[in-house]
Tab-separated table of C-alpha atoms in Angstrom:
chain	number	residue	atom	x	y	z
A	771	UNK	CA	13.057	55.866	112.235
A	772	UNK	CA	13.352	56.308	116.106
A	773	UNK	CA	16.467	56.077	118.101
A	774	UNK	CA	17.353	56.134	121.865
A	775	UNK	CA	20.688	56.379	123.584
A	776	UNK	CA	21.026	54.721	126.934
A	777	UNK	CA	23.911	54.318	129.378
A	778	UNK	CA	24.510	51.532	131.829
A	779	UNK	CA	26.329	52.298	134.994
A	780	UNK	CA	27.962	49.567	137.214
A	781	UNK	CA	28.641	50.580	140.816
A	782	UNK	CA	31.344	49.389	143.096
A	783	UNK	CA	29.072	46.828	144.637
A	784	UNK	CA	28.058	45.533	141.185
A	785	UNK	CA	24.681	47.176	141.015
A	786	UNK	CA	23.671	47.980	137.559
A	787	UNK	CA	21.531	51.056	136.631
A	788	UNK	CA	20.349	52.051	133.212
A	789	UNK	CA	19.547	55.704	132.160
A	790	UNK	CA	18.085	57.154	128.998
A	791	UNK	CA	20.369	59.802	127.805
A	792	UNK	CA	18.558	61.066	124.733
A	793	UNK	CA	15.999	59.979	122.065
A	794	UNK	CA	14.653	61.229	118.775
A	795	UNK	CA	13.284	60.251	115.408
A	796	UNK	CA	13.848	60.790	111.717
A	797	UNK	CA	10.879	61.570	109.405
A	798	UNK	CA	12.635	62.458	106.067
A	799	UNK	CA	14.471	59.904	104.060
A	800	UNK	CA	17.251	60.417	101.660
A	801	UNK	CA	18.272	63.881	102.806
A	802	UNK	CA	21.660	64.960	103.849
A	803	UNK	CA	20.224	67.246	106.542
A	804	UNK	CA	18.812	64.294	108.414
A	805	UNK	CA	21.820	62.062	108.324
A	806	UNK	CA	23.304	61.414	111.732
A	807	UNK	CA	23.101	63.716	114.781
A	808	UNK	CA	22.516	67.379	114.421
A	809	UNK	CA	24.622	69.865	116.564
A	810	UNK	CA	21.768	70.263	119.024
A	811	UNK	CA	21.253	66.439	119.355
A	812	UNK	CA	24.871	65.869	119.921
A	813	UNK	CA	25.019	68.525	122.647
A	814	UNK	CA	21.912	67.090	124.311
A	815	UNK	CA	23.476	63.595	124.286
A	816	UNK	CA	26.816	64.792	125.672
A	817	UNK	CA	24.981	66.757	128.356
A	818	UNK	CA	22.913	63.915	129.366
A	819	UNK	CA	25.910	61.476	129.518
A	820	UNK	CA	27.872	64.017	131.648
A	821	UNK	CA	24.942	64.474	134.081
A	822	UNK	CA	24.504	60.775	134.666
A	823	UNK	CA	28.270	60.099	135.168
A	824	UNK	CA	28.766	63.083	137.473
A	825	UNK	CA	25.785	62.370	139.701
A	826	UNK	CA	26.797	58.582	139.906
A	827	UNK	CA	30.430	59.435	140.822
A	828	UNK	CA	29.139	62.030	143.411
A	829	UNK	CA	26.816	59.549	145.026
A	830	UNK	CA	29.614	56.883	145.215
A	831	UNK	CA	31.970	59.317	146.789
A	832	UNK	CA	29.395	60.413	149.452
A	833	UNK	CA	28.783	56.793	150.453
A	834	UNK	CA	32.411	56.192	150.775
A	835	UNK	CA	32.986	59.291	152.875
A	836	UNK	CA	30.084	58.715	155.165
A	837	UNK	CA	31.855	55.726	156.625
A	838	UNK	CA	34.142	56.685	159.486
A	839	UNK	CA	37.711	55.769	158.819
A	840	UNK	CA	38.407	54.973	162.460
A	841	UNK	CA	35.511	52.960	163.749
A	842	UNK	CA	33.741	52.103	160.478
A	843	UNK	CA	30.279	53.449	161.531
A	844	UNK	CA	28.134	55.647	159.428
A	845	UNK	CA	28.258	59.340	160.211
A	846	UNK	CA	24.938	60.892	161.065
A	847	UNK	CA	23.165	62.914	158.269
A	848	UNK	CA	23.040	66.622	158.915
A	849	UNK	CA	21.136	67.969	155.862
A	850	UNK	CA	20.965	67.967	152.168
A	851	UNK	CA	22.091	70.687	149.866
A	852	UNK	CA	22.683	71.084	146.157
A	853	UNK	CA	25.943	71.995	144.370
A	854	UNK	CA	26.494	72.748	140.784
A	855	UNK	CA	29.417	71.759	138.692
A	856	UNK	CA	30.279	73.537	135.488
A	857	UNK	CA	32.080	71.364	132.854
A	858	UNK	CA	32.659	71.369	129.007
A	859	UNK	CA	29.546	69.309	128.562
A	860	UNK	CA	27.020	71.221	130.522
A	861	UNK	CA	26.307	72.254	134.155
A	862	UNK	CA	25.245	69.442	136.453
A	863	UNK	CA	23.449	70.041	139.761
A	864	UNK	CA	24.046	67.143	142.225
A	865	UNK	CA	22.729	66.435	145.693
A	866	UNK	CA	25.354	67.412	148.280
A	867	UNK	CA	24.634	65.757	151.735
A	868	UNK	CA	26.396	66.994	154.920
A	869	UNK	CA	27.400	64.717	157.529
A	870	UNK	CA	27.812	65.315	161.247
A	871	UNK	CA	30.982	64.216	163.135
A	872	UNK	CA	31.134	60.414	163.886
A	873	UNK	CA	30.084	59.551	167.464
A	874	UNK	CA	33.461	58.093	168.173
A	875	UNK	CA	34.917	61.622	167.780
A	876	UNK	CA	38.274	60.560	166.677
A	877	UNK	CA	38.597	60.759	162.951
A	878	UNK	CA	36.727	63.931	162.283
A	879	UNK	CA	35.236	66.585	164.750
A	880	UNK	CA	33.407	68.858	162.331
A	881	UNK	CA	30.756	68.612	159.627
A	882	UNK	CA	31.718	66.848	156.459
A	883	UNK	CA	30.664	67.810	152.871
A	884	UNK	CA	32.150	65.115	150.538
A	885	UNK	CA	30.746	66.719	147.337
A	886	UNK	CA	32.902	69.760	148.104
A	887	UNK	CA	36.017	67.740	148.096
A	888	UNK	CA	35.708	66.649	144.537
A	889	UNK	CA	34.145	69.957	143.362
A	890	UNK	CA	36.334	72.445	145.083
A	891	UNK	CA	36.073	75.125	142.430
A	892	UNK	CA	32.709	74.335	141.037
A	893	UNK	CA	34.216	73.615	137.627
A	894	UNK	CA	36.412	70.742	136.230
A	895	UNK	CA	40.101	71.471	135.669
A	896	UNK	CA	39.653	70.679	131.978
A	897	UNK	CA	36.947	73.515	131.733
A	898	UNK	CA	39.314	75.825	133.326
A	899	UNK	CA	42.260	74.896	131.073
A	900	UNK	CA	40.173	75.003	127.873
A	901	UNK	CA	38.660	78.411	129.034
A	902	UNK	CA	42.198	79.928	129.667
A	903	UNK	CA	43.537	78.550	126.425
A	904	UNK	CA	40.780	80.106	124.415
A	905	UNK	CA	40.931	83.316	126.345
A	906	UNK	CA	44.623	83.502	125.676
A	907	UNK	CA	44.279	82.937	121.836
A	908	UNK	CA	41.249	84.968	121.092
A	909	UNK	CA	39.604	88.159	122.379
A	910	UNK	CA	37.413	87.238	125.465
A	911	UNK	CA	34.043	87.860	123.661
A	912	UNK	CA	35.135	85.829	120.668
A	913	UNK	CA	36.280	82.934	122.790
A	914	UNK	CA	33.007	83.087	124.757
A	915	UNK	CA	31.034	82.947	121.554
A	916	UNK	CA	33.149	79.988	120.099
A	917	UNK	CA	32.613	77.909	123.307
A	918	UNK	CA	28.924	78.420	123.341
A	919	UNK	CA	28.680	77.510	119.640
A	920	UNK	CA	30.542	74.238	119.713
A	921	UNK	CA	30.176	72.945	123.395
A	922	UNK	CA	26.948	71.819	125.205
A	923	UNK	CA	27.193	74.644	127.721
A	924	UNK	CA	23.890	75.626	129.418
A	925	UNK	CA	24.959	79.210	129.373
A	926	UNK	CA	28.152	80.599	127.817
A	927	UNK	CA	30.674	82.020	130.599
A	928	UNK	CA	30.664	85.762	131.079
A	929	UNK	CA	33.357	87.761	129.598
A	930	UNK	CA	34.684	88.505	132.995
A	931	UNK	CA	34.767	84.811	133.921
A	932	UNK	CA	36.957	84.084	130.842
A	933	UNK	CA	39.301	86.950	131.748
A	934	UNK	CA	39.532	85.998	135.405
A	935	UNK	CA	40.080	82.192	134.656
A	936	UNK	CA	42.752	82.973	132.206
A	937	UNK	CA	44.735	85.241	134.459
A	938	UNK	CA	44.309	82.949	137.455
A	939	UNK	CA	45.862	80.033	135.387
A	940	UNK	CA	48.656	82.456	134.378
A	941	UNK	CA	49.298	83.274	138.006
A	942	UNK	CA	49.710	79.576	138.814
A	943	UNK	CA	51.939	78.880	135.839
A	944	UNK	CA	54.185	81.754	137.103
A	945	UNK	CA	54.550	79.962	140.546
A	946	UNK	CA	55.106	76.511	138.899
A	947	UNK	CA	57.882	77.825	136.673
A	948	UNK	CA	60.117	78.379	139.861
A	949	UNK	CA	60.070	74.560	140.591
A	950	UNK	CA	63.496	73.240	139.464
A	951	UNK	CA	63.399	70.299	136.933
A	952	UNK	CA	64.077	66.869	138.114
A	953	UNK	CA	67.685	65.762	137.957
A	954	UNK	CA	68.373	63.492	134.930
A	955	UNK	CA	65.008	64.435	133.311
A	956	UNK	CA	66.562	65.319	130.018
A	957	UNK	CA	69.748	64.152	128.301
A	958	UNK	CA	72.743	66.556	128.404
A	959	UNK	CA	72.905	68.865	125.369
A	960	UNK	CA	76.135	69.441	123.447
A	961	UNK	CA	75.256	73.102	122.507
A	962	UNK	CA	72.302	75.463	123.294
A	963	UNK	CA	71.354	78.594	121.305
A	964	UNK	CA	69.475	81.322	123.133
A	965	UNK	CA	67.912	83.859	120.901
A	966	UNK	CA	66.545	86.746	123.060
A	967	UNK	CA	64.707	89.937	122.063
A	968	UNK	CA	62.446	92.520	123.533
A	969	UNK	CA	58.874	93.595	122.612
A	970	UNK	CA	56.545	96.264	123.781
A	971	UNK	CA	52.915	96.351	124.796
A	972	UNK	CA	50.707	99.313	125.167
A	973	UNK	CA	50.167	100.275	128.847
A	974	UNK	CA	46.943	101.328	130.512
A	975	UNK	CA	46.726	105.110	131.042
A	976	UNK	CA	47.044	104.825	134.907
A	977	UNK	CA	50.448	103.217	134.643
A	978	UNK	CA	51.687	106.595	133.346
A	979	UNK	CA	53.971	105.151	130.496
A	980	UNK	CA	53.138	104.635	126.872
A	981	UNK	CA	54.374	101.005	126.754
A	982	UNK	CA	56.341	98.537	128.744
A	983	UNK	CA	59.026	96.014	127.658
A	984	UNK	CA	58.665	92.285	127.464
A	985	UNK	CA	61.492	89.830	127.241
A	986	UNK	CA	60.998	87.037	124.672
A	987	UNK	CA	63.318	84.193	124.126
A	988	UNK	CA	63.555	81.069	121.857
A	989	UNK	CA	65.859	78.374	123.298
A	990	UNK	CA	66.939	75.311	121.310
A	991	UNK	CA	69.566	72.622	121.756
A	992	UNK	CA	71.337	70.484	119.259
A	993	UNK	CA	68.793	67.684	119.629
A	994	UNK	CA	66.161	69.858	117.822
A	995	UNK	CA	64.160	70.787	120.915
A	996	UNK	CA	62.894	74.463	121.230
A	997	UNK	CA	61.124	76.180	123.916
A	998	UNK	CA	59.632	79.736	124.071
A	999	UNK	CA	60.144	81.826	127.114
A	1000	UNK	CA	58.435	85.103	127.870
A	1001	UNK	CA	58.707	87.363	130.868
A	1002	UNK	CA	57.800	90.930	131.898
A	1003	UNK	CA	60.745	92.103	134.070
A	1004	UNK	CA	58.722	94.363	136.325
A	1005	UNK	CA	56.169	91.552	137.116
A	1006	UNK	CA	58.115	88.335	136.868
A	1007	UNK	CA	58.911	86.370	140.018
A	1008	UNK	CA	62.743	85.843	139.640
A	1009	UNK	CA	62.813	85.652	135.895
A	1010	UNK	CA	66.617	84.573	135.818
A	1011	UNK	CA	65.752	81.482	137.713
A	1012	UNK	CA	62.756	80.707	135.329
A	1013	UNK	CA	64.976	80.959	132.243
A	1014	UNK	CA	67.641	78.977	134.154
A	1015	UNK	CA	65.118	76.158	134.599
A	1016	UNK	CA	64.279	76.299	130.914
A	1017	UNK	CA	67.906	75.840	129.966
A	1018	UNK	CA	68.115	72.936	132.577
A	1019	UNK	CA	65.065	71.129	130.967
A	1020	UNK	CA	66.827	71.338	127.578
A	1021	UNK	CA	69.935	69.725	128.887
A	1022	UNK	CA	72.171	72.488	129.943
A	1023	UNK	CA	74.996	71.485	132.142
A	1024	UNK	CA	78.039	73.326	133.643
A	1025	UNK	CA	80.126	72.349	130.428
A	1026	UNK	CA	77.309	73.114	127.879
A	1027	UNK	CA	78.314	76.140	125.740
A	1028	UNK	CA	75.442	78.587	125.325
A	1029	UNK	CA	75.386	80.898	122.277
A	1030	UNK	CA	73.320	84.204	123.084
A	1031	UNK	CA	71.935	85.947	120.021
A	1032	UNK	CA	70.693	89.456	120.773
A	1033	UNK	CA	70.550	92.886	119.093
A	1034	UNK	CA	73.514	94.024	121.349
A	1035	UNK	CA	71.234	95.624	124.140
A	1036	UNK	CA	72.460	95.113	127.649
A	1037	UNK	CA	69.159	94.005	129.039
A	1038	UNK	CA	68.454	90.933	127.059
A	1039	UNK	CA	72.178	89.925	126.876
A	1040	UNK	CA	72.633	90.214	130.702
A	1041	UNK	CA	69.485	88.234	131.243
A	1042	UNK	CA	70.675	85.350	129.073
A	1043	UNK	CA	74.227	85.433	130.682
A	1044	UNK	CA	72.713	85.334	134.165
A	1045	UNK	CA	70.640	82.404	133.471
A	1046	UNK	CA	73.224	80.252	131.717
A	1047	UNK	CA	75.005	77.641	133.650
A	1048	UNK	CA	77.951	76.875	131.245
A	1049	UNK	CA	80.208	78.971	129.237
A	1050	UNK	CA	78.577	81.699	126.964
A	1051	UNK	CA	79.329	83.466	123.741
A	1052	UNK	CA	77.511	86.604	122.796
A	1053	UNK	CA	76.857	87.050	119.067
A	1054	UNK	CA	75.298	90.085	117.520
A	1055	UNK	CA	72.132	89.186	115.522
A	1056	UNK	CA	72.868	89.501	111.724
A	1057	UNK	CA	69.304	90.629	111.225
A	1058	UNK	CA	69.669	93.804	113.215
A	1059	UNK	CA	73.198	94.478	111.673
A	1060	UNK	CA	71.982	93.960	108.231
A	1061	UNK	CA	68.887	96.265	108.661
A	1062	UNK	CA	71.105	99.111	109.692
A	1063	UNK	CA	73.169	98.604	106.418
A	1064	UNK	CA	69.782	98.411	104.503
A	1065	UNK	CA	68.763	101.761	105.892
A	1066	UNK	CA	71.844	103.263	104.436
A	1067	UNK	CA	71.301	101.530	101.073
A	1068	UNK	CA	67.683	102.854	100.962
A	1069	UNK	CA	68.892	106.473	101.730
A	1070	UNK	CA	71.231	106.237	98.858
A	1071	UNK	CA	68.508	105.072	96.496
A	1072	UNK	CA	66.311	108.001	97.823
A	1073	UNK	CA	69.194	110.276	97.013
A	1074	UNK	CA	69.524	109.169	93.539
A	1075	UNK	CA	65.815	109.590	92.971
A	1076	UNK	CA	65.604	113.095	94.400
A	1077	UNK	CA	68.844	114.406	92.714
A	1078	UNK	CA	69.165	113.026	89.231
A	1079	UNK	CA	72.509	114.943	88.703
A	1080	UNK	CA	74.140	112.946	91.490
A	1081	UNK	CA	73.527	109.514	89.665
A	1082	UNK	CA	77.319	108.875	89.236
A	1083	UNK	CA	78.090	109.454	92.778
A	1084	UNK	CA	75.148	107.516	94.365
A	1085	UNK	CA	76.072	104.558	91.841
A	1086	UNK	CA	79.582	104.532	93.495
A	1087	UNK	CA	78.122	104.883	96.907
A	1088	UNK	CA	75.614	102.035	96.232
A	1089	UNK	CA	78.533	99.796	95.321
A	1090	UNK	CA	80.475	100.835	98.443
A	1091	UNK	CA	77.438	99.951	100.621
A	1092	UNK	CA	77.338	96.439	98.929
A	1093	UNK	CA	81.029	95.890	99.769
A	1094	UNK	CA	80.408	97.204	103.332
A	1095	UNK	CA	77.553	94.616	103.842
A	1096	UNK	CA	79.987	91.812	102.445
A	1097	UNK	CA	82.671	92.767	104.864
A	1098	UNK	CA	80.464	92.660	107.847
A	1099	UNK	CA	78.947	89.312	106.654
A	1100	UNK	CA	82.510	87.912	106.774
A	1101	UNK	CA	83.320	89.519	110.113
A	1102	UNK	CA	85.847	91.988	108.811
A	1103	UNK	CA	84.999	94.719	111.239
A	1104	UNK	CA	88.175	96.791	110.769
A	1105	UNK	CA	87.877	96.825	107.082
A	1106	UNK	CA	84.221	97.764	107.385
A	1107	UNK	CA	84.997	100.701	109.696
A	1108	UNK	CA	87.776	101.866	107.360
A	1109	UNK	CA	85.303	101.921	104.403
A	1110	UNK	CA	82.702	103.796	106.493
A	1111	UNK	CA	85.357	106.354	107.399
A	1112	UNK	CA	86.389	106.977	103.771
A	1113	UNK	CA	82.698	107.305	102.592
A	1114	UNK	CA	82.087	109.819	105.463
A	1115	UNK	CA	85.228	111.853	104.312
A	1116	UNK	CA	83.892	112.113	100.740
A	1117	UNK	CA	80.318	112.970	101.935
A	1118	UNK	CA	81.614	115.611	104.334
A	1119	UNK	CA	83.531	117.212	101.526
A	1120	UNK	CA	80.676	117.160	99.139
A	1121	UNK	CA	78.543	118.693	101.905
A	1122	UNK	CA	81.051	121.502	102.468
A	1123	UNK	CA	80.845	122.428	98.658
A	1124	UNK	CA	76.921	122.408	98.664
A	1125	UNK	CA	74.321	121.572	101.166
A	1126	UNK	CA	72.338	118.436	99.970
A	1127	UNK	CA	69.673	117.197	102.298
A	1128	UNK	CA	69.636	113.655	100.915
A	1129	UNK	CA	73.437	113.473	101.330
A	1130	UNK	CA	73.162	114.814	104.804
A	1131	UNK	CA	70.694	111.836	105.658
A	1132	UNK	CA	73.119	109.396	104.013
A	1133	UNK	CA	75.967	110.761	106.189
A	1134	UNK	CA	73.789	110.633	109.463
A	1135	UNK	CA	72.944	107.046	108.795
A	1136	UNK	CA	76.622	106.108	108.101
A	1137	UNK	CA	77.626	107.711	111.323
A	1138	UNK	CA	74.905	105.843	113.293
A	1139	UNK	CA	76.090	102.595	111.616
A	1140	UNK	CA	79.589	103.427	112.545
A	1141	UNK	CA	78.698	104.048	116.125
A	1142	UNK	CA	76.815	100.765	116.213
A	1143	UNK	CA	79.765	98.686	114.765
A	1144	UNK	CA	82.202	100.170	117.102
A	1145	UNK	CA	80.017	99.487	120.122
A	1146	UNK	CA	79.244	95.811	119.018
A	1147	UNK	CA	82.703	95.005	117.447
A	1148	UNK	CA	83.301	92.362	120.009
A	1149	UNK	CA	80.059	90.577	119.180
A	1150	UNK	CA	80.388	90.517	115.362
A	1151	UNK	CA	81.490	87.192	114.014
A	1152	UNK	CA	82.232	85.530	110.696
A	1153	UNK	CA	78.624	85.058	109.812
A	1154	UNK	CA	79.372	83.329	106.495
A	1155	UNK	CA	81.507	80.586	108.177
A	1156	UNK	CA	78.975	80.153	111.047
A	1157	UNK	CA	76.224	79.763	108.495
A	1158	UNK	CA	78.261	77.099	106.660
A	1159	UNK	CA	78.661	75.202	109.864
A	1160	UNK	CA	74.861	75.289	110.399
A	1161	UNK	CA	74.985	77.598	113.430
A	1162	UNK	CA	72.360	80.131	114.273
A	1163	UNK	CA	73.178	83.628	113.200
A	1164	UNK	CA	69.868	85.475	113.432
A	1165	UNK	CA	67.005	86.103	115.850
A	1166	UNK	CA	64.467	86.044	112.989
A	1167	UNK	CA	62.574	83.099	114.672
A	1168	UNK	CA	62.439	85.244	117.835
A	1169	UNK	CA	61.014	88.016	115.648
A	1170	UNK	CA	58.253	85.757	114.579
A	1171	UNK	CA	57.701	84.672	118.060
A	1172	UNK	CA	57.186	88.444	119.082
A	1173	UNK	CA	54.575	88.524	116.250
A	1174	UNK	CA	52.732	85.526	117.400
A	1175	UNK	CA	52.817	86.106	121.216
A	1176	UNK	CA	52.366	89.868	121.398
A	1177	UNK	CA	51.083	91.381	118.096
A	1178	UNK	CA	48.244	88.828	117.277
A	1179	UNK	CA	46.675	89.122	120.674
A	1180	UNK	CA	48.254	92.191	122.394
A	1181	UNK	CA	49.816	94.241	119.747
A	1182	UNK	CA	49.522	97.800	118.421
A	1183	UNK	CA	47.136	96.919	115.700
A	1184	UNK	CA	44.318	96.315	118.244
A	1185	UNK	CA	42.743	99.055	120.382
A	1186	UNK	CA	43.645	97.433	123.774
A	1187	UNK	CA	45.860	98.459	126.617
A	1188	UNK	CA	47.232	96.201	129.269
A	1189	UNK	CA	48.377	96.476	132.900
A	1190	UNK	CA	51.807	94.905	133.519
A	1191	UNK	CA	50.454	92.112	135.753
A	1192	UNK	CA	47.702	91.281	133.353
A	1193	UNK	CA	49.999	91.212	130.291
A	1194	UNK	CA	52.569	89.054	132.167
A	1195	UNK	CA	49.856	86.438	133.182
A	1196	UNK	CA	48.385	86.436	129.775
A	1197	UNK	CA	51.854	85.861	128.350
A	1198	UNK	CA	52.402	82.820	130.533
A	1199	UNK	CA	49.235	81.108	129.281
A	1200	UNK	CA	50.052	82.085	125.692
A	1201	UNK	CA	53.669	80.778	126.004
A	1202	UNK	CA	52.370	77.485	127.304
A	1203	UNK	CA	50.001	77.185	124.421
A	1204	UNK	CA	52.640	77.987	121.890
A	1205	UNK	CA	54.982	75.251	123.569
A	1206	UNK	CA	52.117	72.748	123.576
A	1207	UNK	CA	52.512	72.135	127.166
A	1208	UNK	CA	49.449	73.943	128.575
A	1209	UNK	CA	47.799	70.602	129.766
A	1210	UNK	CA	50.961	69.356	131.466
A	1211	UNK	CA	51.817	72.793	132.957
A	1212	UNK	CA	48.215	73.323	134.200
A	1213	UNK	CA	48.319	69.856	135.888
A	1214	UNK	CA	51.672	70.639	137.479
A	1215	UNK	CA	50.427	74.084	138.751
A	1216	UNK	CA	47.302	72.662	140.483
A	1217	UNK	CA	48.968	72.627	144.056
A	1218	UNK	CA	49.244	76.413	143.623
A	1219	UNK	CA	45.462	76.928	143.159
A	1220	UNK	CA	43.712	78.720	145.942
A	1221	UNK	CA	40.594	76.620	146.359
A	1222	UNK	CA	37.653	77.793	148.569
A	1223	UNK	CA	37.490	75.004	150.886
A	1224	UNK	CA	39.709	73.261	153.568
A	1225	UNK	CA	40.204	69.532	152.771
A	1226	UNK	CA	38.496	67.305	155.334
A	1227	UNK	CA	40.345	64.849	157.513
């Protein structure tokens, strides 16, 4: 069996041309390996179709631009050159004629290269978007190998090309994030929850610090919409305004209450407060508070294992820690502090009688918990009642966001270090991929691309 794939192109004037894209034959019958197209044949077919379409579109644009827009005469031909366009379906080399200025001298007084107008960056925007998306999701070498395996590229892009394209798209997304949303683009929200936390990325050695901090937030409204926001404070361009625009796109108004969930640190909490447009309510994340109580419970269990003679005392202490967790869960801060004080009094008396390292560790953790509860007392709420009302009480989803955005691509488990600027731009692309808006954001950021040509008149 023989087969041939042909394409028919109809021009603006109605002229029809036919082109053979690919052809082949099958000799074996009844074999699964010969059914349909193989990967190499599919790549050749796509590459041939892309070549015919690009050349036809380039020729049509050149004919259109050759005619002077003022007098209607044809511009004189200066010379012919070639220009290459890299796309997802192969590299196409087309003829790029250059035209002299029209003799009327009104519309354009310099040479004109029409192909450069439609191929400003010598690659398609879709190629750039896919390259940046793959480069943000996978290590650059792995992304390069995957693209070469599946797409009909003549030559896989270099690792440096993948890196450079990814960071260029990230820089454009950073500028586009400063554009305010359109008025009335989203319905007003009744309530908004802003869960914000910080992560850390290993720094390059020349930056003279071990790691730097990254702000990550997960913003959701009462309509079920959620948006992930990431920013590196030292490199972000007006990060408060960017987060403010995220809130506006989710329907935040001057009367929309915003609940800010944080671990109590001043940096994330102040960022959320500065970006909010309506009344705010700061809430201490239950996850961080519960983990501090858990550290005390684990120290008590370690004490019981190390000193079997103190089993009765550690059992009573374990019950007291359970009551302490219950009081904090119900927002009873004063009663929780009273219980911590009573436990510390008993432990101090026991330590005066005999020095016990496990007991000293429990006392140190209790004092740290007491200091934390006193400092965050205004942010502790009745978590049980809030959970019953269906309100958010934890930044657990934000912790998972930190894992997905930072640790899977930029985390401590991988032997890689980042500059602040590179990490910030990479996060911009990864955040757009996670939100599912990379295609729309990339198109919106196109005006901020620095193209290597000046658009013709």
